[in-house]
Amino acid sequence: QEQQEQLDKLIGIRTELIEALKKEFDGTDLSVKVDEKTGSIALDSSILFDSGQFALKASGEELLQKFLPKYIGVLTDKQFNDYISEIIIEGHTDTQGDYLYNLELSQKRALSVATFCLDEKVLSTAKITKLRKIVTANGKSFSNPILDKDGKEDQNASRRVEFLFRLKDDEMINDISDILNN
């Protein structure tokens, strides 16, 4: 009973957070889609970077300057702040080329975005201080391509940078889910 109550509360927090993110980006000129299940947000790599490059383009900086205050604002809101353990910035590539080359490129792209996130021209010093404790940047190469309805890779969609969050109690949710499913 107690485990079920904890699970319900934590699932409720995730649901509320996803709804808050959707509400924050609805009606903006940002073409941002919040994943209904995970809350992840993928940004189009072609806006952020030139092909094969990891330095942010002007259009990428402009997008991030609009996106980051809204995204970080929701995650650090007093309603959710205590539940966030990690903000993950993931770089992804398409399946063209060498895996290791793409791994390095995706890592450098994620790091470029993370570096921009921690710039005081974009966010307040107080938010940056908090973010330094919870932001990570990961390169995924082409380990998670986006597939079209026919099961073929959508190369444009596969090239992306994703923002994800992890709740402090995600591990506990997984453990409880395993217990309840057994």
mmCIF file of C-alpha atoms in Angstrom:
data_model
loop_
_atom_site.group_PDB
_atom_site.id
_atom_site.type_symbol
_atom_site.label_atom_id
_atom_site.label_comp_id
_atom_site.label_asym_id
_atom_site.label_seq_id
_atom_site.Cartn_x
_atom_site.Cartn_y
_atom_site.Cartn_z
ATOM 1 C CA GLN A 1 0.000 0.000 0.000
ATOM 2 C CA GLU A 2 2.761 2.428 0.979
ATOM 3 C CA GLN A 3 4.747 1.570 -2.151
ATOM 4 C CA GLN A 4 1.683 2.148 -4.305
ATOM 5 C CA GLU A 5 1.120 5.562 -2.712
ATOM 6 C CA GLN A 6 4.759 6.542 -3.323
ATOM 7 C CA LEU A 7 4.538 5.343 -6.904
ATOM 8 C CA ASP A 8 1.318 7.273 -7.501
ATOM 9 C CA LYS A 9 2.829 10.463 -6.063
ATOM 10 C CA LEU A 10 5.988 10.227 -8.144
ATOM 11 C CA ILE A 11 4.124 9.379 -11.327
ATOM 12 C CA GLY A 12 1.881 12.353 -10.557
ATOM 13 C CA ILE A 13 4.902 14.670 -10.291
ATOM 14 C CA ARG A 14 6.220 13.486 -13.676
ATOM 15 C CA THR A 15 2.781 13.972 -15.248
ATOM 16 C CA GLU A 16 2.417 17.458 -13.745
ATOM 17 C CA LEU A 17 5.893 18.400 -14.923
ATOM 18 C CA ILE A 18 5.210 17.218 -18.473
ATOM 19 C CA GLU A 19 1.935 19.165 -18.492
ATOM 20 C CA ALA A 20 3.716 22.275 -17.195
ATOM 21 C CA LEU A 21 6.313 21.981 -19.985
ATOM 22 C CA LYS A 22 3.620 21.552 -22.632
ATOM 23 C CA LYS A 23 1.734 24.572 -21.294
ATOM 24 C CA GLU A 24 4.931 26.660 -21.231
ATOM 25 C CA PHE A 25 5.669 26.003 -24.911
ATOM 26 C CA ASP A 26 2.100 26.050 -26.270
ATOM 27 C CA GLY A 27 1.412 29.239 -28.173
ATOM 28 C CA THR A 28 5.086 30.169 -28.563
ATOM 29 C CA ASP A 29 6.886 30.577 -31.865
ATOM 30 C CA LEU A 30 9.195 27.734 -30.812
ATOM 31 C CA SER A 31 8.369 24.514 -32.617
ATOM 32 C CA VAL A 32 8.935 22.406 -29.523
ATOM 33 C CA LYS A 33 7.186 19.113 -28.889
ATOM 34 C CA VAL A 34 7.210 17.650 -25.395
ATOM 35 C CA ASP A 35 7.166 13.841 -25.351
ATOM 36 C CA GLU A 36 3.944 12.803 -23.605
ATOM 37 C CA LYS A 37 5.558 9.911 -21.703
ATOM 38 C CA THR A 38 9.065 11.075 -20.851
ATOM 39 C CA GLY A 39 8.933 14.861 -21.054
ATOM 40 C CA SER A 40 11.929 14.900 -23.386
ATOM 41 C CA ILE A 41 12.232 17.676 -25.940
ATOM 42 C CA ALA A 42 14.201 17.237 -29.173
ATOM 43 C CA LEU A 43 15.653 20.256 -30.951
ATOM 44 C CA ASP A 44 16.411 20.037 -34.675
ATOM 45 C CA SER A 45 20.149 19.760 -35.169
ATOM 46 C CA SER A 46 20.031 21.637 -38.499
ATOM 47 C CA ILE A 47 18.915 24.781 -36.645
ATOM 48 C CA LEU A 48 21.649 24.369 -34.052
ATOM 49 C CA PHE A 49 24.638 23.254 -36.179
ATOM 50 C CA ASP A 50 26.001 23.125 -39.696
ATOM 51 C CA SER A 51 26.401 19.609 -41.093
ATOM 52 C CA GLY A 52 29.300 17.775 -39.468
ATOM 53 C CA GLN A 53 30.011 20.688 -37.107
ATOM 54 C CA PHE A 54 29.579 21.187 -33.360
ATOM 55 C CA ALA A 55 29.878 24.981 -33.036
ATOM 56 C CA LEU A 56 26.457 26.550 -32.519
ATOM 57 C CA LYS A 57 25.114 28.559 -35.439
ATOM 58 C CA ALA A 58 23.532 31.983 -34.867
ATOM 59 C CA SER A 59 20.105 30.382 -35.427
ATOM 60 C CA GLY A 60 20.944 27.773 -32.782
ATOM 61 C CA GLU A 61 21.947 30.406 -30.257
ATOM 62 C CA GLU A 62 18.758 32.328 -30.980
ATOM 63 C CA LEU A 63 16.638 29.200 -30.476
ATOM 64 C CA LEU A 64 18.401 28.328 -27.223
ATOM 65 C CA GLN A 65 18.075 31.890 -25.895
ATOM 66 C CA LYS A 66 14.299 31.577 -26.275
ATOM 67 C CA PHE A 67 14.045 27.930 -25.232
ATOM 68 C CA LEU A 68 16.304 27.712 -22.179
ATOM 69 C CA PRO A 69 14.671 30.302 -19.885
ATOM 70 C CA LYS A 70 11.298 28.616 -20.416
ATOM 71 C CA TYR A 71 12.575 25.050 -20.022
ATOM 72 C CA ILE A 72 14.826 25.724 -17.050
ATOM 73 C CA GLY A 73 12.151 27.985 -15.556
ATOM 74 C CA VAL A 74 9.688 25.093 -15.404
ATOM 75 C CA LEU A 75 12.196 22.563 -14.060
ATOM 76 C CA THR A 76 13.461 24.923 -11.362
ATOM 77 C CA ASP A 77 10.000 26.145 -10.373
ATOM 78 C CA LYS A 78 9.367 25.641 -6.652
ATOM 79 C CA GLN A 79 6.720 23.023 -7.495
ATOM 80 C CA PHE A 80 9.282 20.729 -9.200
ATOM 81 C CA ASN A 81 12.711 21.921 -8.079
ATOM 82 C CA ASP A 82 13.121 19.431 -5.239
ATOM 83 C CA TYR A 83 12.302 16.481 -7.507
ATOM 84 C CA ILE A 84 14.807 17.117 -10.316
ATOM 85 C CA SER A 85 18.057 15.195 -9.944
ATOM 86 C CA GLU A 86 19.481 15.638 -13.429
ATOM 87 C CA ILE A 87 18.998 17.526 -16.669
ATOM 88 C CA ILE A 88 20.507 15.552 -19.519
ATOM 89 C CA ILE A 89 21.494 17.095 -22.837
ATOM 90 C CA GLU A 90 21.926 14.351 -25.418
ATOM 91 C CA GLY A 91 23.441 14.709 -28.863
ATOM 92 C CA HIS A 92 22.265 12.285 -31.582
ATOM 93 C CA THR A 93 23.350 11.709 -35.179
ATOM 94 C CA ASP A 94 21.953 9.837 -38.146
ATOM 95 C CA THR A 95 23.371 6.450 -39.149
ATOM 96 C CA GLN A 96 25.582 7.818 -41.926
ATOM 97 C CA GLY A 97 29.302 7.465 -41.372
ATOM 98 C CA ASP A 98 31.416 5.881 -38.696
ATOM 99 C CA TYR A 99 29.943 5.180 -35.255
ATOM 100 C CA LEU A 100 32.952 6.531 -33.344
ATOM 101 C CA TYR A 101 33.133 9.694 -35.450
ATOM 102 C CA ASN A 102 29.428 10.261 -34.800
ATOM 103 C CA LEU A 103 29.898 9.502 -31.107
ATOM 104 C CA GLU A 104 32.525 12.232 -30.849
ATOM 105 C CA LEU A 105 30.418 14.656 -32.915
ATOM 106 C CA SER A 106 27.282 14.010 -30.846
ATOM 107 C CA GLN A 107 29.247 14.452 -27.606
ATOM 108 C CA LYS A 108 30.755 17.743 -28.794
ATOM 109 C CA ARG A 109 27.314 18.984 -29.866
ATOM 110 C CA ALA A 110 25.790 18.112 -26.500
ATOM 111 C CA LEU A 111 28.702 19.848 -24.779
ATOM 112 C CA SER A 112 28.278 22.971 -26.963
ATOM 113 C CA VAL A 113 24.629 23.191 -25.933
ATOM 114 C CA ALA A 114 25.461 22.565 -22.260
ATOM 115 C CA THR A 115 28.144 25.259 -22.370
ATOM 116 C CA PHE A 116 25.620 27.692 -23.833
ATOM 117 C CA CYS A 117 23.143 26.755 -21.066
ATOM 118 C CA LEU A 118 25.674 27.754 -18.443
ATOM 119 C CA ASP A 119 26.287 31.199 -19.954
ATOM 120 C CA GLU A 120 25.221 34.120 -17.777
ATOM 121 C CA LYS A 121 23.953 35.965 -20.860
ATOM 122 C CA VAL A 122 21.191 33.373 -21.089
ATOM 123 C CA LEU A 123 20.285 32.458 -17.503
ATOM 124 C CA SER A 124 20.683 34.083 -14.102
ATOM 125 C CA THR A 125 23.704 33.327 -11.944
ATOM 126 C CA ALA A 126 21.448 31.600 -9.399
ATOM 127 C CA LYS A 127 20.014 29.242 -12.039
ATOM 128 C CA ILE A 128 23.475 28.537 -13.442
ATOM 129 C CA THR A 129 24.770 27.663 -9.961
ATOM 130 C CA LYS A 130 21.967 25.115 -9.586
ATOM 131 C CA LEU A 131 22.429 23.780 -13.124
ATOM 132 C CA ARG A 132 26.132 23.136 -12.596
ATOM 133 C CA LYS A 133 25.142 20.486 -10.080
ATOM 134 C CA ILE A 134 22.613 18.694 -12.289
ATOM 135 C CA VAL A 135 23.408 19.217 -16.015
ATOM 136 C CA THR A 136 25.151 16.461 -17.947
ATOM 137 C CA ALA A 137 26.017 16.244 -21.650
ATOM 138 C CA ASN A 138 26.027 12.889 -23.432
ATOM 139 C CA GLY A 139 26.796 11.860 -26.989
ATOM 140 C CA LYS A 140 24.745 8.944 -28.331
ATOM 141 C CA SER A 141 26.079 8.707 -31.909
ATOM 142 C CA PHE A 142 23.447 6.855 -33.942
ATOM 143 C CA SER A 143 22.379 4.465 -31.193
ATOM 144 C CA ASN A 144 18.789 5.763 -31.148
ATOM 145 C CA PRO A 145 17.649 6.709 -34.675
ATOM 146 C CA ILE A 146 14.161 8.059 -35.343
ATOM 147 C CA LEU A 147 12.166 5.817 -37.648
ATOM 148 C CA ASP A 148 9.391 6.835 -40.034
ATOM 149 C CA LYS A 149 6.061 5.038 -40.298
ATOM 150 C CA ASP A 150 7.624 2.481 -42.666
ATOM 151 C CA GLY A 151 10.379 1.612 -40.193
ATOM 152 C CA LYS A 152 13.113 3.419 -42.141
ATOM 153 C CA GLU A 153 15.403 5.956 -40.541
ATOM 154 C CA ASP A 154 14.312 9.586 -40.745
ATOM 155 C CA GLN A 155 17.801 11.037 -40.997
ATOM 156 C CA ASN A 156 16.698 14.636 -40.408
ATOM 157 C CA ALA A 157 14.775 13.724 -37.260
ATOM 158 C CA SER A 158 17.616 11.473 -36.065
ATOM 159 C CA ARG A 159 20.032 14.431 -36.050
ATOM 160 C CA ARG A 160 18.936 16.182 -32.878
ATOM 161 C CA VAL A 161 19.791 17.409 -29.426
ATOM 162 C CA GLU A 162 17.420 16.214 -26.728
ATOM 163 C CA PHE A 163 16.707 17.724 -23.345
ATOM 164 C CA LEU A 164 15.642 15.171 -20.759
ATOM 165 C CA PHE A 165 15.175 15.276 -17.025
ATOM 166 C CA ARG A 166 15.483 12.644 -14.370
ATOM 167 C CA LEU A 167 13.597 12.777 -11.124
ATOM 168 C CA LYS A 168 15.420 12.034 -7.882
ATOM 169 C CA ASP A 169 13.223 9.060 -7.323
ATOM 170 C CA ASP A 170 13.309 7.543 -10.828
ATOM 171 C CA GLU A 171 15.403 4.645 -9.545
ATOM 172 C CA MET A 172 12.882 4.037 -6.799
ATOM 173 C CA ILE A 173 10.033 4.153 -9.310
ATOM 174 C CA ASN A 174 11.784 1.509 -11.404
ATOM 175 C CA ASP A 175 12.355 -0.678 -8.351
ATOM 176 C CA ILE A 176 8.730 -0.301 -7.214
ATOM 177 C CA SER A 177 7.475 -1.006 -10.742
ATOM 178 C CA ASP A 178 9.552 -4.185 -10.830
ATOM 179 C CA ILE A 179 8.116 -5.257 -7.479
ATOM 180 C CA LEU A 180 4.556 -4.523 -8.552
ATOM 181 C CA ASN A 181 4.995 -6.340 -11.861
ATOM 182 C CA ASN A 182 6.345 -9.493 -10.190
#
